[in-house]
Amino acid sequence: VSLTVPTGVDALANSALVVDYSPPTLDSFTVKNADGVTISSTTVGLAQDLTIVATLSEAMVSSSAFTLTLNSGAVVNMNIYSPDNPDVIAGIFIPATTDNMDVLRASSFTIGTLADIYGKALTSATLPTGGDALSAKAIEIDVIPVAFLGSPSYSDPTATFRFSEQV
């Protein structure tokens, strides 16, 4: 590291040089619906786009990317970067027929090419916990179609229909 030292009396008296040797960390997840609204407790159906947003501890280079694996086995390519939010990497998850989940959870991630703007790579594949975890959002993925169960029952003037879940 090479630094140019200012000249003059007390040029550095009110300055501090901080050298950050710590690698970046994955700090939290949020989820946005197709309208860009952050959601935290809802049920999402088949083919409804969700943007999973990962917030990191510091600004990342624009080529940063990683792979997030959900509890259904679905893989989300986290590779959407915005210079307006350089500490955020996002990916699109579109639930398929095999992605039924009582709660959307991250099961693991592969580090990929995550590096901060100083070239330090993320070294820990530890998922956020507590309120920052993806599972803390209470988002249910329900991709099982509602089924009509048998014939309706009639009791004048009412017809009662039975379905496989609440409609």
Coordinates of N, CA and C in Angstrom, one line a residue:
V1 N 0.9 -1.2 0.0 CA 0.0 0.0 0.0 C 0.9 1.2 0.0
S2 N 0.6 2.1 -0.8 CA 1.4 3.4 -1.0 C 0.5 4.5 -0.7
L3 N 0.9 5.4 0.2 CA 0.1 6.6 0.5 C 0.9 7.9 0.3
T4 N 0.3 8.9 -0.2 CA 0.9 10.2 -0.3 C 0.5 10.9 1.0
V5 N 1.6 11.4 1.7 CA 1.3 12.1 3.0 C 1.2 13.5 2.8
P6 N 0.2 14.2 3.3 CA 0.0 15.6 3.1 C 1.1 16.3 3.8
T7 N 1.5 17.5 3.3 CA 2.5 18.3 3.9 C 1.9 19.4 4.8
G8 N 2.7 19.9 5.6 CA 2.2 21.0 6.5 C 2.1 20.6 7.9
V9 N 2.0 21.5 8.8 CA 2.0 21.2 10.2 C 0.6 20.6 10.6
D10 N 0.6 19.5 11.3 CA -0.6 18.8 11.7 C -1.5 18.4 10.6
A11 N -1.0 18.1 9.4 CA -1.8 17.8 8.3 C -2.7 16.5 8.5
L12 N -2.2 15.6 9.3 CA -2.9 14.4 9.7 C -3.5 14.4 11.1
A13 N -3.4 15.5 11.7 CA -3.9 15.6 13.1 C -5.3 15.1 13.3
N14 N -6.2 15.5 12.4 CA -7.6 15.1 12.5 C -8.0 14.1 11.6
S15 N -7.1 13.3 11.1 CA -7.4 12.2 10.1 C -7.0 10.9 10.7
A16 N -7.7 9.9 10.2 CA -7.4 8.5 10.6 C -7.4 7.7 9.4
L17 N -6.4 6.8 9.3 CA -6.3 5.9 8.2 C -6.8 4.5 8.7
V18 N -7.8 4.0 8.1 CA -8.4 2.7 8.4 C -8.1 1.7 7.3
V19 N -7.4 0.6 7.7 CA -7.2 -0.4 6.7 C -8.1 -1.6 7.1
D20 N -8.9 -1.9 6.1 CA -9.9 -3.0 6.4 C -9.4 -4.3 5.8
Y21 N -9.1 -5.2 6.7 CA -8.6 -6.5 6.3 C -9.7 -7.6 6.4
S22 N -10.8 -7.2 6.8 CA -11.9 -8.2 7.0 C -12.6 -8.5 5.7
P23 N -12.9 -9.8 5.5 CA -13.7 -10.1 4.2 C -15.1 -9.7 4.4
P24 N -15.8 -9.4 3.3 CA -17.2 -9.1 3.4 C -18.0 -10.3 3.9
T25 N -19.2 -10.0 4.5 CA -20.1 -11.1 5.0 C -21.5 -10.9 4.4
L26 N -22.3 -12.0 4.3 CA -23.7 -11.9 3.9 C -24.5 -11.6 5.1
D27 N -25.1 -10.5 5.2 CA -25.7 -10.0 6.4 C -27.2 -10.3 6.5
S28 N -28.0 -10.2 5.4 CA -29.4 -10.4 5.5 C -30.1 -10.6 4.2
F29 N -31.3 -11.1 4.3 CA -32.1 -11.3 3.1 C -33.4 -10.5 3.2
T30 N -33.9 -10.0 2.1 CA -35.3 -9.5 2.0 C -35.9 -10.0 0.7
V31 N -37.2 -10.0 0.6 CA -37.9 -10.5 -0.6 C -38.8 -9.4 -1.1
K32 N -38.8 -9.2 -2.4 CA -39.8 -8.3 -3.0 C -40.6 -9.0 -4.0
N33 N -41.9 -8.5 -4.1 CA -42.8 -9.1 -5.1 C -42.5 -8.5 -6.5
A34 N -43.3 -8.9 -7.5 CA -43.1 -8.5 -8.9 C -43.3 -6.9 -9.0
D35 N -44.0 -6.3 -8.1 CA -44.2 -4.9 -8.1 C -43.0 -4.1 -7.4
G36 N -42.1 -4.9 -6.8 CA -40.9 -4.2 -6.2 C -41.2 -3.9 -4.7
V37 N -42.3 -4.4 -4.2 CA -42.7 -4.1 -2.8 C -42.1 -5.2 -1.9
T38 N -41.4 -4.8 -0.8 CA -40.9 -5.8 0.1 C -42.0 -6.5 0.8
I39 N -41.9 -7.8 0.8 CA -43.0 -8.6 1.5 C -42.3 -9.4 2.6
S40 N -43.2 -9.7 3.6 CA -42.6 -10.5 4.8 C -43.5 -11.6 5.3
S41 N -44.8 -11.5 4.9 CA -45.7 -12.6 5.4 C -46.8 -12.7 4.4
T42 N -46.7 -13.7 3.5 CA -47.7 -13.9 2.5 C -47.6 -15.2 1.9
T43 N -48.6 -15.6 1.1 CA -48.5 -16.8 0.3 C -48.3 -16.5 -1.2
V44 N -47.4 -17.1 -1.8 CA -47.1 -16.8 -3.2 C -47.4 -18.1 -4.0
G45 N -47.9 -18.0 -5.2 CA -48.3 -19.1 -6.0 C -47.4 -19.3 -7.2
L46 N -47.8 -20.3 -8.0 CA -47.0 -20.7 -9.1 C -46.7 -19.5 -10.1
A47 N -45.5 -19.4 -10.5 CA -45.0 -18.5 -11.5 C -45.1 -17.0 -11.1
Q48 N -45.2 -16.7 -9.7 CA -45.2 -15.4 -9.3 C -43.8 -15.0 -8.9
D49 N -43.2 -14.0 -9.7 CA -41.8 -13.6 -9.5 C -41.6 -13.1 -8.2
L50 N -40.5 -13.5 -7.6 CA -40.0 -13.0 -6.3 C -38.5 -12.6 -6.5
T51 N -38.2 -11.4 -6.1 CA -36.8 -11.0 -6.1 C -36.2 -11.2 -4.7
I52 N -35.2 -12.0 -4.6 CA -34.5 -12.3 -3.3 C -33.3 -11.3 -3.3
V53 N -33.3 -10.5 -2.2 CA -32.3 -9.5 -2.1 C -31.3 -9.9 -1.0
A54 N -30.1 -10.0 -1.3 CA -29.0 -10.2 -0.2 C -28.3 -9.0 0.0
T55 N -28.2 -8.6 1.3 CA -27.4 -7.4 1.7 C -26.1 -7.9 2.3
L56 N -25.0 -7.3 1.8 CA -23.7 -7.7 2.3 C -23.1 -6.6 3.1
S57 N -22.1 -6.9 3.8 CA -21.5 -6.0 4.8 C -20.8 -4.7 4.2
E58 N -20.5 -4.8 2.9 CA -19.9 -3.7 2.3 C -20.1 -3.7 0.8
A59 N -19.7 -2.6 0.1 CA -19.9 -2.5 -1.3 C -19.1 -3.6 -2.0
M60 N -19.8 -4.1 -3.0 CA -19.2 -5.2 -3.8 C -18.9 -4.7 -5.2
V61 N -18.0 -5.5 -5.9 CA -17.7 -5.2 -7.3 C -18.9 -5.6 -8.2
S62 N -19.1 -5.0 -9.3 CA -20.3 -5.2 -10.1 C -20.3 -6.6 -10.7
S63 N -19.2 -7.3 -10.7 CA -19.3 -8.7 -11.3 C -19.6 -9.7 -10.2
S64 N -19.9 -9.3 -9.0 CA -20.2 -10.2 -7.9 C -21.4 -11.0 -8.1
A65 N -21.3 -12.3 -7.8 CA -22.4 -13.2 -8.0 C -22.3 -14.4 -7.1
F66 N -23.4 -15.1 -6.7 CA -23.4 -16.3 -6.0 C -24.6 -17.1 -6.3
T67 N -24.6 -18.4 -5.9 CA -25.8 -19.2 -6.1 C -26.4 -19.6 -4.8
L68 N -27.7 -19.3 -4.7 CA -28.5 -19.6 -3.5 C -29.4 -20.8 -3.7
T69 N -29.3 -21.8 -2.8 CA -30.1 -22.9 -2.9 C -31.2 -22.8 -1.9
L70 N -32.5 -23.0 -2.3 CA -33.6 -22.9 -1.4 C -34.0 -24.3 -0.9
N71 N -34.8 -24.4 0.1 CA -35.2 -25.6 0.8 C -36.0 -26.6 -0.2
S72 N -36.5 -26.1 -1.3 CA -37.2 -27.0 -2.2 C -36.2 -27.6 -3.2
G73 N -34.9 -27.1 -3.1 CA -33.9 -27.6 -4.1 C -33.7 -26.6 -5.2
A74 N -34.6 -25.6 -5.3 CA -34.5 -24.6 -6.4 C -33.2 -23.8 -6.2
V75 N -32.6 -23.4 -7.3 CA -31.4 -22.6 -7.3 C -31.7 -21.3 -7.9
V76 N -31.2 -20.2 -7.1 CA -31.4 -18.9 -7.6 C -30.1 -18.3 -7.9
N77 N -29.9 -17.8 -9.1 CA -28.6 -17.1 -9.5 C -28.7 -15.7 -9.0
M78 N -27.9 -15.4 -8.0 CA -27.9 -14.1 -7.4 C -26.8 -13.3 -8.1
N79 N -27.2 -12.5 -9.1 CA -26.2 -11.8 -9.9 C -26.7 -10.5 -10.4
I80 N -27.7 -9.9 -9.8 CA -28.3 -8.6 -10.2 C -27.6 -7.6 -9.3
Y81 N -26.8 -6.7 -9.9 CA -26.1 -5.7 -9.2 C -26.5 -4.3 -9.6
S82 N -26.6 -3.3 -8.7 CA -26.9 -2.0 -9.0 C -25.9 -1.0 -8.4
P83 N -25.3 -0.1 -9.2 CA -24.4 0.8 -8.6 C -25.0 1.7 -7.6
D84 N -26.3 1.8 -7.6 CA -27.0 2.7 -6.6 C -27.0 2.0 -5.2
N85 N -26.9 0.7 -5.2 CA -26.9 -0.1 -3.9 C -25.8 -1.1 -4.1
P86 N -24.5 -0.7 -4.0 CA -23.4 -1.6 -4.2 C -23.2 -2.7 -3.2
D87 N -23.9 -2.6 -2.0 CA -23.8 -3.7 -1.0 C -25.0 -4.7 -1.1
V88 N -25.7 -4.7 -2.3 CA -26.8 -5.6 -2.5 C -26.6 -6.4 -3.8
I89 N -26.9 -7.7 -3.7 CA -26.9 -8.6 -4.8 C -28.3 -9.3 -4.8
A90 N -28.9 -9.3 -5.9 CA -30.3 -9.9 -6.0 C -30.4 -11.0 -7.1
G91 N -31.5 -11.8 -6.9 CA -31.8 -12.8 -7.9 C -33.3 -13.0 -8.0
I92 N -33.7 -13.5 -9.1 CA -35.1 -13.7 -9.4 C -35.5 -15.2 -9.1
F93 N -36.5 -15.4 -8.3 CA -37.0 -16.8 -8.1 C -38.4 -16.8 -8.6
I94 N -38.7 -17.7 -9.5 CA -40.1 -17.9 -10.0 C -40.5 -19.3 -9.6
P95 N -41.4 -19.5 -8.7 CA -41.8 -20.8 -8.2 C -42.3 -21.7 -9.3
A96 N -41.8 -22.9 -9.3 CA -42.3 -23.9 -10.3 C -43.1 -24.9 -9.5
T97 N -43.7 -25.9 -10.3 CA -44.6 -26.9 -9.7 C -43.9 -27.7 -8.6
T98 N -42.6 -27.8 -8.6 CA -41.9 -28.6 -7.6 C -41.4 -27.8 -6.4
D99 N -41.8 -26.5 -6.3 CA -41.3 -25.6 -5.2 C -42.3 -25.4 -4.1
N100 N -43.2 -26.3 -3.8 CA -44.1 -26.1 -2.7 C -43.3 -26.0 -1.3
M101 N -43.4 -24.9 -0.6 CA -42.7 -24.8 0.7 C -43.6 -24.1 1.7
D102 N -43.7 -24.7 2.9 CA -44.5 -24.0 4.0 C -43.8 -22.7 4.3
V103 N -42.5 -22.6 4.3 CA -41.8 -21.3 4.5 C -40.6 -21.3 3.6
L104 N -40.5 -20.2 2.8 CA -39.4 -20.0 1.9 C -38.1 -19.9 2.8
R105 N -37.2 -20.9 2.5 CA -35.9 -20.9 3.3 C -34.7 -21.0 2.4
A106 N -33.6 -20.5 2.8 CA -32.3 -20.7 2.1 C -31.7 -21.9 2.8
S107 N -31.3 -22.9 2.1 CA -30.6 -24.0 2.7 C -29.1 -23.9 2.6
S108 N -28.6 -23.2 1.6 CA -27.1 -23.0 1.5 C -26.8 -22.0 0.3
F109 N -25.6 -21.6 0.2 CA -25.2 -20.8 -0.9 C -23.7 -21.2 -1.3
T110 N -23.4 -21.0 -2.5 CA -22.1 -21.2 -3.0 C -21.5 -19.8 -3.3
I111 N -20.4 -19.5 -2.7 CA -19.8 -18.2 -2.7 C -19.6 -17.6 -4.1
G112 N -19.2 -18.3 -5.1 CA -19.1 -17.8 -6.4 C -18.0 -16.7 -6.5
T113 N -18.4 -15.6 -7.0 CA -17.4 -14.5 -7.3 C -17.7 -13.2 -6.4
L114 N -18.0 -13.4 -5.2 CA -18.3 -12.3 -4.3 C -17.0 -11.6 -3.8
A115 N -16.8 -10.4 -4.2 CA -15.7 -9.6 -3.7 C -16.1 -8.2 -3.5
D116 N -15.5 -7.6 -2.5 CA -15.8 -6.2 -2.2 C -14.9 -5.3 -3.2
I117 N -15.2 -4.0 -3.1 CA -14.5 -3.1 -4.0 C -13.0 -3.0 -3.8
Y118 N -12.5 -3.6 -2.8 CA -11.1 -3.6 -2.5 C -10.4 -4.9 -2.9
G119 N -11.3 -5.8 -3.5 CA -10.8 -7.1 -4.0 C -10.8 -8.2 -2.9
K120 N -11.3 -7.9 -1.7 CA -11.4 -9.0 -0.7 C -12.6 -9.9 -1.0
A121 N -12.4 -11.2 -1.1 CA -13.4 -12.1 -1.4 C -14.2 -12.5 -0.1
L122 N -15.5 -12.8 -0.3 CA -16.2 -13.4 0.8 C -15.7 -14.8 1.0
T123 N -15.4 -15.1 2.3 CA -14.8 -16.4 2.6 C -15.7 -17.4 3.3
S124 N -16.8 -16.8 3.9 CA -17.7 -17.7 4.7 C -19.0 -17.9 4.1
A125 N -19.4 -19.1 4.0 CA -20.7 -19.5 3.4 C -21.8 -19.6 4.5
T126 N -21.7 -18.8 5.5 CA -22.6 -18.8 6.6 C -23.9 -18.0 6.2
L127 N -25.0 -18.6 6.4 CA -26.3 -17.9 6.1 C -26.7 -17.0 7.2
P128 N -27.3 -15.9 7.0 CA -27.8 -15.0 8.0 C -28.8 -15.8 8.9
T129 N -28.9 -15.4 10.2 CA -29.8 -16.1 11.1 C -30.8 -15.1 11.7
G130 N -31.7 -15.6 12.5 CA -32.6 -14.7 13.2 C -33.5 -13.9 12.3
G131 N -33.8 -12.7 12.6 CA -34.6 -11.8 11.8 C -34.1 -11.5 10.4
D132 N -32.8 -11.7 10.2 CA -32.2 -11.5 8.9 C -32.2 -12.7 8.0
A133 N -32.6 -13.8 8.5 CA -32.7 -15.0 7.7 C -33.9 -15.0 6.7
L134 N -33.7 -15.7 5.6 CA -34.8 -15.7 4.6 C -36.1 -16.4 5.3
S135 N -35.9 -17.4 6.1 CA -37.0 -18.1 6.7 C -37.8 -17.2 7.7
A136 N -37.2 -16.1 8.2 CA -37.8 -15.2 9.1 C -38.9 -14.4 8.4
K137 N -39.0 -14.5 7.1 CA -40.0 -13.6 6.4 C -41.4 -14.3 6.3
A138 N -41.5 -15.6 6.7 CA -42.8 -16.3 6.7 C -43.5 -16.2 5.4
I139 N -42.8 -16.4 4.3 CA -43.4 -16.4 3.0 C -43.6 -17.9 2.6
E140 N -44.9 -18.2 2.3 CA -45.2 -19.6 1.9 C -45.3 -19.6 0.4
I141 N -44.8 -20.7 -0.1 CA -44.9 -21.0 -1.6 C -45.9 -22.1 -1.8
D142 N -47.1 -21.8 -2.3 CA -48.1 -22.8 -2.5 C -48.4 -23.0 -4.0
V143 N -47.8 -24.0 -4.6 CA -48.0 -24.3 -6.0 C -48.9 -25.4 -6.3
I144 N -49.5 -26.0 -5.3 CA -50.4 -27.1 -5.5 C -51.8 -26.6 -5.9
P145 N -52.3 -27.0 -7.0 CA -53.6 -26.4 -7.4 C -54.7 -26.9 -6.5
V146 N -55.7 -26.0 -6.3 CA -56.9 -26.4 -5.5 C -57.7 -27.4 -6.3
A147 N -58.1 -28.5 -5.6 CA -58.9 -29.5 -6.2 C -60.3 -29.5 -5.7
F148 N -61.2 -29.8 -6.6 CA -62.6 -29.9 -6.2 C -62.8 -31.4 -5.7
L149 N -63.4 -31.6 -4.6 CA -63.5 -32.9 -4.0 C -65.0 -33.4 -4.1
G150 N -65.2 -34.2 -5.0 CA -66.5 -34.9 -5.2 C -67.7 -34.0 -5.6
S151 N -68.8 -34.5 -5.4 CA -70.1 -33.8 -5.8 C -70.5 -32.9 -4.7
P152 N -71.2 -31.8 -5.1 CA -71.7 -30.8 -4.1 C -72.8 -31.5 -3.3
S153 N -73.0 -31.0 -2.1 CA -74.2 -31.4 -1.4 C -75.2 -30.2 -1.5
Y154 N -76.5 -30.6 -1.5 CA -77.6 -29.6 -1.6 C -78.5 -29.6 -0.4
S155 N -78.8 -28.4 0.0 CA -79.8 -28.3 1.1 C -80.5 -27.0 0.7
D156 N -81.7 -27.1 0.1 CA -82.4 -26.0 -0.5 C -82.3 -24.8 0.4
P157 N -81.9 -23.6 0.0 CA -81.5 -23.2 -1.3 C -79.9 -23.2 -1.4
T158 N -79.2 -23.9 -0.6 CA -77.8 -23.8 -0.6 C -77.1 -25.1 -1.2
A159 N -76.0 -24.8 -2.0 CA -75.2 -25.9 -2.5 C -73.8 -25.7 -1.8
T160 N -73.3 -26.8 -1.3 CA -72.0 -26.8 -0.6 C -71.0 -27.6 -1.4
F161 N -69.9 -26.9 -1.7 CA -68.8 -27.5 -2.5 C -67.6 -27.7 -1.5
R162 N -66.9 -28.9 -1.7 CA -65.7 -29.1 -0.9 C -64.5 -29.0 -1.8
F163 N -63.4 -28.4 -1.3 CA -62.2 -28.2 -2.0 C -61.0 -28.7 -1.1
S164 N -59.9 -29.0 -1.8 CA -58.7 -29.5 -1.1 C -58.1 -28.5 -0.1
E165 N -58.4 -27.3 -0.2 CA -57.9 -26.3 0.7 C -58.9 -25.1 0.7
Q166 N -58.7 -24.2 1.6 CA -59.5 -23.0 1.7 C -59.4 -22.2 0.4
V167 N -60.6 -21.8 -0.1 CA -60.6 -20.9 -1.3 C -61.3 -19.6 -1.0

